[in-house]
Amino acid sequence: MRPVPGNLPAELNRFVGRADELAELTRLLGEVRLLTLVGVGGVGKTRLAVRTALSVRSADLEKRYCDGVWLAELSAIRDPGLLGHALVDALRVTDHSGRPAREVLRAHLADRDLLLVLDGFEQLVDPCAELVRDLLRHCPGLQVLAVGRRPLRLEGERTVPLAPMSDTDAARLFADRALDVAPGPALDEHDDAVRELCRRLDGIPLALELAAARLRALSVDQILRRIDDRFHLLTGGSRGELPRHRTLRTAIGWSHELCAPAERLLWARLSVFAGPFDLEAVEYVCAGPELPDESVLDVLGELIAQSVVVREESPAGPRYRMLDTVRAYGAEWLDALADTERMRRRHRDWYMGLVTWCEVDWFSARQVEIAACADSALPNLRAAIELCLETAGEAHLGQHLTGTLWFYWAGCGRLTEGRHWLERSLAPEVSRDEPREEPGQWHDGEGHEGARLKALWVLGYVAILQGDNTAAVRALYECRGEAARTGNALARAYAVHRLGCLALLTGDMPRAERLLRAALGAYRELGEINSNVLMGQAELALSLVFQGDLDAAVALCADVREICEESGERWARSYALYVHAYAAWTRGRLGEARALLTEAVTIHHTFNDLVGLVLAMELMALVTADEGDPAEAAVLQGAADRLWRSVGAPLFGSPTFGAPHEQCERRATEVLGPERYGARVAEGRALPPASAVERALAGPPAGSVPPRQPSGERRPQPALEAERRTDRETREPAGSPGQIGGEAAG
């Protein structure tokens, strides 16, 4: 029996107590579609919800949740506009179509049976309630377990308040966590001092775990005496606040008071981080005269030992995180120190530097590491962009951040979120207070106008890949015109390049060729060499392939692949491999085409680049049909069809890009018949992306005999059309600098 999919985290320590609550939640999940677990911060809501989800994910309930049990952590989201994107990310849905996130979620969940755990929504309770209501109405197989400090107040919602642990469970939890921090004879959970401590902490799990962490240095009796003192010193919160809130605040405050001054200072400064962070970020953001660089690591280690900071492994390497309640307490102290704005700016400056470094290093052998680094930093990048956009006169910094992240938006499957931030950074209400610059005036290396132009061409690029040609043309024409006015030759070249890309995807190959040659010539004059430039060369090669000039296209791709071999670049290489494979298929070299596509599919899948992946899948289907396996070709076409629904218009709505699909469909249908062909396409549509990639990489079936190919090159329909145009078109040498004028500049 296949395992139920999902993204629930593994438990790192023993789950203690809560047997009755666990049974009740499990029972209610069999009765209602929306179940909300509410309680004070630190009472253990998240842990119990995850434990419940792990329990119902068992094999005997596979039919109920055949499409998985998924956790969406929302506590770091502050912008209501990102709520849908956060759910899209949690469900691992890749979508480049330009559709609103809510529409993407509806489409994804419409025919699925799954449990979605929403954790930490209280700062966005109204937009979250609206989204949940909408999804439950349109997705009959969806069930939601919400976790927060207050209910969503929706029709059909069943609310379960989570009380503190019973005395018995609290003592068991404290004794269990004591073994983790103070190995030796186990504490007696029935000991009077242990019971008294648990009662004084009101059975709140977070408070118990913070207290257990102190057993490295103190006995239970010493902790009790210090709690007496600290409770007296720290009166809990404002008048009218729940006693449990005051108790938790006191417990955290007591832990804070037991920290050394340097630890308290670092705790406060760490509160500016919105998600996982690494040591280098801590050293830059938090160090200062009161906290020297060389001491940061040791102080951070003490906070980890006291459970104030959690260390975790990630694809980007070791990262650190603070629990939300602990972070909020530190933020209050940072406010009390009147240092919040300065620390937020230091935080912003670090992530601006990180993004700049990542853009440069993207053109290297470290692309996979850079993608993982950007993934890990995303919550903090959001916080940094937000600070830029909410601060008068700093829109250009937000434009710099969003524009510099082009490699992440376009290369790592983040088109929708990228467009969200690009449009916000360019919005008139954000940038109206920006000072205008005269031509040649620059600041911070790039300048206000330079940052805006970069954000414009990146927005145009993202819109092209989403199939929104109107928005793309608007952004790119504005960029080109402003670049000409200010004398920014590089921004002008990028605008011309992306207009060439738009012509390519809309099927106007002669115009695509002219614009791409013009852009490449400008890049050469300016000394620009990076992944974007190599992509332009691959795109030019593709325009030549579609016009039948295979030799020139293969030569261009060979040059791209050689540069990629030298630099270690893989993303642009994958597109050159696709063009090379198309040329190989056209010449009847099926084995060569498959080998090239296999590498391209692998790279696209690694980077979650759905645009490149679906193009390669379509061509792989045609190669598979020509190898003598039309049934498998139909499966791959079905899998590609499912991917196109996330990308946007199938085959970009272009007859040119649709030609391989049509030829494959015609050949497969001739052999299989319409009914069998349709059944295999439906089988492919049901495959999740990872399974589709696995099928594409499986290779030709053993013993398959490809049909005999006619001698000479096969001429796909786009090439035949191109032959009729060649007597009217004059090709300039690749990268002719003169072409930056004329149509390219018009």
XYZ file of C-alpha atoms in Angstrom:
746
model
C 0.000 0.000 0.000
C 1.486 3.326 -1.059
C 2.262 5.861 1.662
C -0.047 8.841 2.032
C 1.718 11.965 0.659
C 2.248 15.076 2.702
C 4.786 17.304 4.415
C 4.279 16.661 8.124
C 7.512 17.074 10.117
C 8.934 14.101 11.962
C 8.756 14.299 15.756
C 12.143 14.993 17.308
C 11.247 13.973 20.860
C 8.622 11.910 22.630
C 5.009 13.014 22.542
C 3.799 13.018 26.130
C 0.224 12.982 27.416
C -2.846 14.500 25.715
C -4.390 11.042 25.122
C -7.965 12.271 25.643
C -7.492 15.349 23.466
C -5.860 13.263 20.740
C -8.757 10.804 20.736
C -11.324 13.622 20.625
C -9.661 15.395 17.704
C -9.365 12.123 15.788
C -13.060 11.416 16.375
C -14.148 14.883 15.274
C -12.133 14.661 12.073
C -14.495 11.859 11.138
C -17.498 14.152 11.554
C -16.707 17.711 10.459
C -14.866 19.366 7.575
C -13.522 22.325 9.583
C -12.061 21.671 13.016
C -10.287 24.487 14.860
C -7.982 23.901 17.819
C -7.658 27.078 19.882
C -5.648 28.028 22.944
C -3.115 30.375 24.436
C 0.364 30.613 22.971
C 2.653 27.916 24.292
C -0.134 25.544 25.323
C 0.926 22.935 22.782
C -1.599 23.445 19.977
C 0.829 22.881 17.119
C 2.379 19.758 18.602
C -1.020 18.194 19.283
C -2.322 19.086 15.818
C 0.706 17.563 14.101
C 0.423 14.464 16.291
C -3.255 14.145 15.352
C -2.447 14.559 11.663
C 0.279 11.915 11.879
C -2.202 9.591 13.548
C -4.956 9.938 10.943
C -2.420 9.554 8.148
C -2.172 5.845 9.038
C -2.758 3.204 6.384
C -6.292 2.317 7.436
C -7.367 5.889 6.655
C -5.573 6.048 3.310
C -8.836 6.130 1.406
C -10.026 9.169 3.351
C -6.855 11.185 2.720
C -5.592 9.558 -0.451
C -4.088 12.882 -1.614
C -2.217 13.525 1.581
C -2.010 15.316 4.894
C -0.359 18.729 4.562
C 0.838 21.372 7.023
C 0.834 25.101 6.173
C 2.719 27.249 8.707
C 1.292 30.769 8.468
C 2.773 32.515 11.500
C 5.454 34.319 9.457
C 2.922 35.693 6.945
C 1.836 39.281 7.566
C 0.683 40.351 4.100
C -2.850 39.066 3.314
C -1.835 38.993 -0.337
C 0.652 36.216 0.422
C -1.785 33.959 2.270
C -2.821 32.064 -0.841
C 0.792 31.809 -1.985
C 1.735 30.271 1.362
C -0.882 27.535 0.903
C 0.286 26.960 -2.672
C 3.829 26.516 -1.341
C 2.751 24.198 1.484
C 0.836 21.961 -0.931
C 3.881 21.970 -3.247
C 1.852 23.235 -6.158
C 3.978 24.811 -8.866
C 2.071 27.326 -10.950
C 3.369 29.843 -13.494
C 0.039 30.667 -15.100
C -0.485 34.122 -13.622
C -3.787 33.049 -12.114
C -4.631 34.337 -8.619
C -3.414 32.004 -5.896
C -6.988 31.318 -4.789
C -7.879 30.132 -8.288
C -4.808 27.896 -8.352
C -5.816 26.392 -4.995
C -9.372 25.776 -6.150
C -8.163 24.002 -9.275
C -5.630 21.913 -7.357
C -8.002 20.887 -4.565
C -11.177 20.492 -6.608
C -10.890 16.731 -7.079
C -8.575 15.827 -4.207
C -9.234 14.214 -0.829
C -6.817 15.614 1.721
C -6.400 17.108 5.181
C -4.881 20.595 5.391
C -3.486 21.727 8.748
C -3.371 25.554 9.002
C -1.119 26.663 11.854
C -0.635 30.192 13.210
C -3.274 32.189 11.326
C -4.349 34.571 14.110
C -2.617 37.654 12.686
C -4.651 37.142 9.472
C -7.820 35.654 10.882
C -10.280 37.500 8.610
C -8.571 36.862 5.242
C -7.797 33.308 6.357
C -11.443 32.705 7.253
C -12.535 34.054 3.884
C -10.073 31.814 2.031
C -10.998 28.703 4.030
C -14.710 29.322 3.440
C -14.112 29.666 -0.297
C -12.000 26.510 -0.554
C -14.391 24.384 1.496
C -17.294 25.475 -0.701
C -15.534 24.614 -3.953
C -13.461 21.581 -2.914
C -15.687 18.819 -1.481
C -12.787 16.501 -0.637
C -10.944 19.099 1.458
C -10.862 18.924 5.249
C -9.194 21.614 7.385
C -7.667 21.375 10.853
C -6.993 24.993 11.888
C -4.677 25.868 14.778
C -4.666 29.321 16.360
C -5.451 31.487 19.345
C -8.992 32.212 18.198
C -11.595 30.470 16.027
C -12.299 31.374 12.407
C -16.024 31.739 13.213
C -17.248 30.029 10.063
C -20.429 28.099 9.468
C -19.875 24.401 10.154
C -16.730 25.037 12.206
C -16.232 22.879 15.310
C -13.995 24.571 17.877
C -11.955 22.643 20.447
C -10.322 24.739 23.196
C -7.027 23.269 24.359
C -6.506 23.629 28.100
C -3.136 23.380 29.838
C -1.913 19.882 30.592
C -3.258 17.992 33.575
C -0.991 17.812 36.612
C -0.086 14.226 35.777
C 0.729 14.885 32.110
C 2.619 18.070 32.976
C 4.812 16.226 35.467
C 5.440 13.449 32.943
C 6.423 16.008 30.278
C 8.769 17.849 32.652
C 10.422 14.593 33.738
C 10.798 13.440 30.136
C 12.407 16.705 28.982
C 14.639 16.694 32.046
C 16.255 13.496 30.757
C 17.193 15.316 27.544
C 19.050 18.130 29.300
C 20.335 16.464 32.467
C 21.178 12.797 31.806
C 21.330 10.681 34.901
C 18.752 9.309 37.323
C 15.270 10.108 36.080
C 13.230 12.655 37.961
C 10.344 11.239 39.927
C 7.254 12.662 38.283
C 5.404 12.114 41.563
C 7.930 14.177 43.536
C 6.261 17.017 45.462
C 8.686 19.637 44.119
C 8.113 18.536 40.509
C 4.343 18.586 41.012
C 4.499 22.020 42.614
C 6.636 23.404 39.793
C 4.204 22.102 37.181
C 1.275 23.583 39.035
C 3.027 26.950 39.353
C 3.571 26.917 35.583
C -0.110 26.077 35.007
C 0.785 23.009 32.955
C 1.773 25.063 29.903
C 4.141 22.916 27.800
C 6.340 25.789 26.606
C 6.844 26.983 30.174
C 7.638 23.428 31.293
C 10.210 22.964 28.551
C 11.847 26.312 29.313
C 12.019 25.328 32.983
C 13.440 21.893 32.140
C 16.212 23.570 30.158
C 17.401 25.243 33.398
C 18.144 21.840 34.979
C 21.590 22.012 33.406
C 22.506 24.477 36.151
C 19.773 24.388 38.792
C 17.891 21.821 40.847
C 14.109 21.625 40.870
C 14.049 23.268 44.312
C 16.273 26.117 43.102
C 14.006 26.656 40.099
C 10.994 26.819 42.396
C 12.639 29.457 44.580
C 13.628 31.554 41.574
C 10.170 31.292 40.068
C 8.770 32.741 43.298
C 11.060 35.738 42.943
C 10.497 36.217 39.236
C 6.702 35.932 39.490
C 6.824 38.698 42.030
C 9.040 40.861 39.807
C 7.209 40.290 36.523
C 3.523 41.140 36.818
C 1.885 39.479 33.870
C 0.643 41.729 31.139
C -2.152 44.257 30.927
C -5.289 44.444 33.057
C -7.943 42.034 31.818
C -5.454 39.637 30.229
C -6.100 35.961 30.827
C -4.164 34.491 33.781
C -2.627 31.902 31.497
C -1.248 34.652 29.302
C 0.318 36.257 32.348
C 1.679 32.917 33.496
C 3.296 32.157 30.170
C 4.704 35.650 29.953
C 6.115 35.233 33.426
C 7.644 31.879 32.541
C 9.316 33.312 29.467
C 10.290 36.437 31.378
C 11.796 34.299 34.097
C 13.829 32.438 31.511
C 14.844 35.802 30.090
C 15.932 37.065 33.518
C 18.109 33.995 34.017
C 19.999 34.783 30.819
C 23.252 36.692 30.952
C 23.092 40.291 29.664
C 24.678 39.348 26.329
C 22.140 36.524 25.894
C 19.233 38.868 26.583
C 20.598 41.371 24.082
C 21.007 38.731 21.377
C 17.523 37.361 22.134
C 16.061 40.827 21.540
C 18.024 41.421 18.355
C 17.201 37.996 16.924
C 13.528 38.959 17.018
C 13.961 40.911 13.747
C 14.336 37.631 11.825
C 11.051 36.455 10.291
C 12.042 32.844 9.664
C 15.108 30.577 9.600
C 18.446 32.370 9.736
C 22.080 31.357 9.552
C 25.097 32.214 11.661
C 26.529 34.709 9.184
C 23.281 36.671 9.240
C 23.290 36.728 13.043
C 26.882 37.937 13.136
C 26.174 40.792 10.719
C 22.790 41.901 12.016
C 23.222 41.417 15.752
C 26.879 42.144 16.501
C 27.982 45.522 17.856
C 30.027 47.156 20.593
C 27.922 45.464 23.307
C 28.044 42.119 21.465
C 31.392 41.685 19.647
C 31.578 39.507 16.525
C 33.765 36.925 18.195
C 31.248 36.349 21.002
C 28.115 35.870 18.897
C 28.577 32.141 18.302
C 29.037 31.358 21.985
C 26.079 33.485 23.027
C 23.905 31.899 20.350
C 24.958 28.477 21.628
C 23.744 29.401 25.106
C 20.355 30.439 23.739
C 20.117 27.101 21.911
C 20.963 25.253 25.118
C 18.162 27.101 26.902
C 15.606 26.257 24.177
C 15.221 29.923 23.277
C 16.602 29.211 19.786
C 16.145 25.973 17.852
C 18.781 24.616 15.488
C 17.575 22.673 12.444
C 19.038 21.194 9.291
C 17.872 22.433 5.896
C 18.889 21.885 2.247
C 20.817 25.159 2.584
C 22.733 23.926 5.652
C 22.255 24.542 9.384
C 19.648 27.146 10.224
C 18.262 28.612 13.457
C 14.737 29.577 14.391
C 12.903 31.130 17.339
C 9.486 29.999 18.486
C 6.963 32.731 17.737
C 6.070 33.369 21.357
C 9.720 33.622 22.337
C 10.443 35.886 19.356
C 7.524 38.164 20.273
C 8.872 38.512 23.810
C 12.277 39.468 22.418
C 10.632 42.021 20.119
C 9.086 43.752 23.119
C 12.501 44.068 24.724
C 13.952 45.381 21.476
C 11.237 48.038 21.429
C 12.051 48.889 25.031
C 15.664 49.413 23.972
C 14.432 51.791 21.216
C 16.496 49.788 18.747
C 13.875 48.143 16.548
C 14.174 50.404 13.495
C 17.966 50.255 13.452
C 17.936 46.469 13.691
C 15.290 46.147 10.974
C 17.501 48.230 8.686
C 20.540 46.105 9.465
C 18.411 43.036 8.756
C 17.294 44.579 5.454
C 20.851 45.487 4.501
C 22.062 41.938 5.141
C 19.431 40.423 2.887
C 20.072 43.011 0.182
C 23.697 41.953 0.264
C 22.726 38.273 0.279
C 20.496 38.706 -2.775
C 23.208 40.610 -4.652
C 25.721 37.878 -3.888
C 23.245 35.168 -4.918
C 22.610 36.869 -8.269
C 26.330 36.969 -9.021
C 26.886 33.403 -7.837
C 23.924 32.111 -9.844
C 26.267 32.146 -12.835
C 28.406 29.385 -11.364
C 28.465 25.755 -10.323
C 26.624 26.678 -7.093
C 23.197 27.221 -8.610
C 21.549 24.423 -6.620
C 22.987 25.822 -3.381
C 21.856 29.325 -4.326
C 18.315 28.083 -4.955
C 18.258 26.363 -1.547
C 19.664 29.487 0.110
C 16.938 31.668 -1.420
C 14.262 29.170 -0.375
C 15.481 29.238 3.207
C 15.735 33.041 3.248
C 12.307 33.686 1.707
C 10.474 34.741 4.928
C 13.285 37.173 5.716
C 13.385 38.431 2.134
C 9.683 39.199 2.413
C 10.313 41.141 5.619
C 13.167 43.067 3.978
C 11.058 43.992 0.952
C 8.184 45.043 3.215
C 10.460 47.434 5.103
C 11.575 49.030 1.834
C 8.021 49.461 0.582
C 6.659 50.912 3.819
C 9.487 53.451 4.218
C 9.123 56.749 2.355
C 11.868 57.336 -0.177
C 13.112 53.732 -0.227
C 11.012 52.211 -2.997
C 14.165 51.943 -5.106
C 15.603 49.546 -2.531
C 12.507 47.354 -2.825
C 12.827 47.500 -6.602
C 16.469 46.516 -6.306
C 15.572 43.528 -4.137
C 12.699 42.304 -6.293
C 14.592 42.855 -9.536
C 17.790 41.214 -8.335
C 15.768 38.131 -7.398
C 14.950 37.495 -11.091
C 16.947 34.259 -10.955
C 14.703 32.984 -8.151
C 11.386 34.092 -9.617
C 12.130 32.790 -13.140
C 14.589 29.983 -12.459
C 13.130 28.344 -9.351
C 9.405 28.218 -9.959
C 8.429 31.396 -8.059
C 6.805 33.392 -10.847
C 3.563 34.152 -9.024
C 5.161 35.481 -5.855
C 7.804 37.307 -7.857
C 5.142 39.145 -9.795
C 3.351 40.029 -6.560
C 6.442 41.797 -5.189
C 7.516 43.341 -8.490
C 4.118 44.935 -9.029
C 4.003 46.175 -5.445
C 7.462 47.718 -5.696
C 6.519 49.490 -8.933
C 3.077 50.639 -7.764
C 2.575 54.428 -8.086
C 1.639 54.827 -4.422
C 4.921 53.205 -3.396
C 7.281 55.040 -5.724
C 5.620 58.480 -5.943
C 7.870 59.887 -3.204
C 11.033 58.639 -4.885
C 13.304 61.482 -5.993
C 13.769 61.589 -9.769
C 17.277 61.349 -11.129
C 18.949 63.113 -13.956
C 20.645 60.974 -16.633
C 23.921 59.670 -15.347
C 23.021 60.161 -11.662
C 23.600 56.978 -9.646
C 23.301 55.972 -6.030
C 24.152 52.785 -4.176
C 25.840 51.363 -7.262
C 22.622 50.930 -9.272
C 20.712 54.152 -8.703
C 17.031 54.850 -8.167
C 16.171 54.818 -11.858
C 18.429 51.844 -12.542
C 16.683 49.793 -9.857
C 13.279 50.713 -11.275
C 14.296 49.768 -14.817
C 15.581 46.424 -13.624
C 12.321 45.713 -11.811
C 10.439 46.624 -15.013
C 12.281 44.234 -17.302
C 12.100 41.467 -14.703
C 8.340 42.065 -14.402
C 8.098 41.829 -18.186
C 10.043 38.580 -18.157
C 7.858 37.053 -15.448
C 4.665 38.138 -17.239
C 5.899 36.561 -20.496
C 6.479 33.221 -18.778
C 2.992 33.444 -17.253
C 1.442 34.106 -20.651
C 0.308 37.644 -19.775
C 1.548 39.312 -22.945
C -0.288 42.599 -22.361
C 1.411 43.192 -19.019
C 4.733 42.086 -20.483
C 4.560 44.539 -23.388
C 3.555 47.394 -21.074
C 6.475 46.802 -18.689
C 9.083 46.181 -21.379
C 8.128 49.167 -23.538
C 8.229 51.409 -20.479
C 11.628 50.012 -19.550
C 12.992 50.475 -23.061
C 11.722 54.040 -23.348
C 13.003 55.110 -19.920
C 16.345 53.402 -20.571
C 16.734 55.377 -23.790
C 15.849 58.611 -21.977
C 18.358 58.066 -19.166
C 21.089 56.516 -21.287
C 20.964 53.163 -19.509
C 22.220 50.903 -22.298
C 22.161 47.750 -20.191
C 18.514 48.082 -19.148
C 17.647 48.861 -22.761
C 19.391 45.682 -23.900
C 17.475 43.609 -21.345
C 14.169 45.124 -22.495
C 14.974 44.345 -26.137
C 16.037 40.822 -25.137
C 12.744 40.127 -23.380
C 10.738 41.591 -26.249
C 12.581 39.085 -28.428
C 11.602 36.348 -25.993
C 7.975 37.486 -26.263
C 8.144 37.351 -30.058
C 9.594 33.848 -29.807
C 6.819 32.539 -27.569
C 4.113 34.132 -29.701
C 5.494 32.523 -32.872
C 6.969 35.541 -34.699
C 10.346 33.957 -35.395
C 11.845 36.578 -37.766
C 11.139 39.367 -35.281
C 12.391 37.226 -32.412
C 15.626 36.647 -34.301
C 16.140 40.350 -35.013
C 15.505 41.430 -31.429
C 17.598 38.684 -29.853
C 20.530 39.383 -32.169
C 20.283 43.063 -31.270
C 20.272 42.332 -27.540
C 23.206 39.923 -27.791
C 25.202 42.510 -29.724
C 24.527 45.082 -27.012
C 25.522 42.635 -24.279
C 28.778 41.992 -26.097
C 29.544 45.707 -26.395
C 28.782 46.226 -22.691
C 30.801 43.194 -21.547
C 27.722 41.569 -19.994
C 28.002 37.803 -19.485
C 25.692 35.829 -17.196
C 22.873 33.291 -17.288
C 20.519 35.806 -18.904
C 22.925 36.346 -21.789
C 23.287 32.605 -22.314
C 19.494 32.268 -22.233
C 19.301 34.905 -24.969
C 21.704 32.867 -27.089
C 19.648 29.695 -26.513
C 16.460 31.584 -27.399
C 18.068 32.856 -30.596
C 19.052 29.276 -31.435
C 15.459 28.165 -30.896
C 14.181 30.831 -33.282
C 16.643 29.510 -35.880
C 15.552 25.906 -35.334
C 11.942 26.879 -35.934
C 13.026 28.588 -39.166
C 14.924 25.501 -40.312
C 18.486 26.778 -39.845
C 19.690 23.791 -37.817
C 23.427 24.247 -38.355
C 23.443 27.801 -37.001
C 21.241 26.803 -34.063
C 23.460 23.868 -33.100
C 26.564 26.059 -33.304
C 24.993 28.621 -30.954
C 23.994 25.907 -28.486
C 27.428 24.324 -28.617
C 28.873 27.695 -27.608
C 26.383 28.010 -24.729
C 27.166 24.503 -23.500
C 30.902 25.174 -23.651
C 30.545 28.323 -21.521
C 28.315 26.416 -19.110
C 30.879 23.652 -18.792
C 33.530 26.224 -17.906
C 31.378 28.123 -15.416
C 29.310 25.247 -13.999
C 26.063 27.006 -15.037
C 23.167 24.530 -15.400
C 19.941 26.524 -15.755
C 20.718 28.155 -19.133
C 22.422 24.926 -20.196
C 19.121 23.076 -19.855
C 17.509 25.320 -22.483
C 20.450 24.910 -24.854
C 20.052 21.142 -24.414
C 16.393 21.437 -25.410
C 17.247 23.318 -28.611
C 20.013 20.850 -29.415
C 17.584 17.981 -28.833
C 15.013 19.572 -31.147
C 17.631 19.795 -33.876
C 18.687 16.179 -33.264
C 15.070 14.975 -33.491
C 14.584 16.957 -36.715
C 17.551 15.091 -38.197
C 16.190 11.733 -37.046
C 18.817 11.163 -34.334
C 16.449 9.836 -31.714
C 19.027 8.422 -29.293
C 20.903 11.715 -29.225
C 17.675 13.662 -28.746
C 16.600 11.466 -25.822
C 19.977 11.761 -24.090
C 19.891 15.554 -24.377
C 16.297 15.756 -23.155
C 17.014 13.441 -20.233
C 19.631 15.853 -18.943
C 17.383 18.859 -19.596
C 14.420 17.306 -17.740
C 16.651 16.457 -14.783
C 17.937 20.035 -14.511
C 14.502 21.626 -14.889
C 13.096 19.325 -12.202
C 15.988 20.134 -9.855
C 15.254 23.857 -10.086
C 11.461 23.433 -10.174
C 11.498 25.304 -13.506
C 8.103 24.245 -14.800
C 8.282 26.187 -18.060
C 11.420 24.403 -19.202
C 10.196 21.080 -17.826
C 6.919 21.046 -19.739
C 8.625 22.014 -23.020
C 11.116 19.181 -22.609
C 8.304 16.752 -21.701
C 6.402 17.608 -24.886
C 9.456 16.952 -27.053
C 10.258 13.779 -25.087
C 6.760 12.517 -25.917
C 7.390 13.027 -29.633
C 10.763 11.276 -29.430
C 9.094 8.402 -27.569
C 6.467 8.059 -30.292
C 9.169 7.950 -32.968
C 11.021 5.304 -30.949
C 8.033 3.000 -31.380
C 6.095 3.439 -28.132
C 3.032 5.587 -28.920
C 1.245 4.464 -25.741
C 3.979 5.849 -23.500
C 4.157 8.965 -25.672
C 0.457 9.545 -24.979
C 1.077 9.158 -21.229
C 3.822 11.793 -21.412
C 1.513 14.098 -23.358
C -1.105 13.731 -20.640
C 1.488 14.519 -17.969
C 2.563 17.596 -19.946
C -1.055 18.692 -20.266
C -1.366 18.684 -16.481
C 1.815 20.772 -16.202
C 0.587 23.265 -18.794
C -2.413 23.997 -16.592
C 0.035 25.336 -13.999
C 2.188 27.223 -16.512
C -0.561 29.045 -18.402
C -1.752 28.804 -21.997
C -0.843 25.328 -23.336
C 2.187 25.601 -25.626
C 1.973 29.394 -25.106
C -0.969 29.396 -27.529
C 1.594 29.311 -30.353
C 1.241 27.065 -33.436
C 5.021 26.965 -33.577
C 5.413 25.437 -30.133
C 2.335 23.294 -30.755
C 3.791 21.542 -33.802
C 5.637 18.747 -31.895
C 2.520 18.103 -29.805
C 0.289 17.849 -32.858
C 2.685 15.511 -34.671
C 2.970 13.270 -31.622
C -0.801 13.176 -31.137
C -1.360 12.336 -34.806
C 1.180 9.489 -34.824
C 0.014 8.001 -31.540
C -3.636 8.154 -32.548
C -2.914 6.450 -35.870
C -1.419 3.467 -34.025
C -3.568 3.314 -30.877
C -6.868 4.629 -32.131
C -8.694 7.550 -30.508
C -10.069 5.551 -27.558
C -6.795 3.985 -26.438
C -4.940 7.228 -27.044
C -7.409 9.136 -24.871
C -7.136 6.555 -22.091
C -3.335 6.819 -21.990
C -3.478 10.618 -22.023
C -5.862 10.453 -19.046
C -3.392 8.156 -17.285
C -0.673 10.762 -17.768
C -2.857 13.595 -16.515
C -3.313 11.708 -13.241
C 0.450 11.559 -12.604
C 1.880 14.016 -10.057
C 4.852 15.995 -11.430
C 7.508 13.871 -9.711
C 6.018 10.665 -11.135
C 5.741 12.265 -14.565
C 9.434 13.151 -14.469
C 10.248 9.598 -13.423
C 8.332 8.250 -16.434
C 10.067 10.672 -18.790
C 13.494 9.609 -17.517
C 12.746 5.889 -17.678
C 14.064 5.584 -21.249
C 12.710 3.679 -24.258
C 11.115 0.281 -23.629
C 13.401 -2.709 -23.941
C 13.234 -4.205 -27.415
C 11.349 -1.319 -28.974
C 12.131 -0.848 -32.640
C 11.702 2.676 -33.929
C 10.008 2.998 -37.275
C 12.346 3.467 -40.202
C 13.018 7.142 -40.769
C 13.085 8.691 -44.209
C 16.491 9.763 -45.421
C 17.517 13.343 -44.750
C 16.090 15.786 -42.267
C 12.483 15.823 -41.134
C 10.931 19.226 -41.566
C 8.570 20.262 -38.802
C 5.784 22.593 -39.840
C 7.449 25.734 -38.432
C 10.525 25.055 -40.560
C 8.429 24.634 -43.699
C 6.771 27.973 -43.006
C 10.181 29.532 -42.441
C 11.443 28.318 -45.834
C 8.736 30.353 -47.507
C 9.998 33.445 -45.669
C 13.741 33.120 -46.184
C 13.712 34.947 -49.520
C 12.177 37.949 -47.730
C 14.344 37.907 -44.596
C 17.950 39.075 -44.396
C 19.836 37.556 -41.471
C 22.441 39.686 -39.747
C 25.401 37.976 -38.014
C 24.558 36.789 -34.502
C 24.848 39.672 -32.094
C 25.087 42.434 -34.679
C 25.365 45.614 -32.610
C 23.674 47.694 -35.283
C 20.384 45.994 -34.542
C 19.962 47.733 -31.224
C 18.487 50.521 -33.362
C 15.662 50.211 -35.851
C 12.837 47.938 -34.766
C 14.653 46.910 -31.611
C 14.627 50.478 -30.404
C 11.265 51.463 -31.826
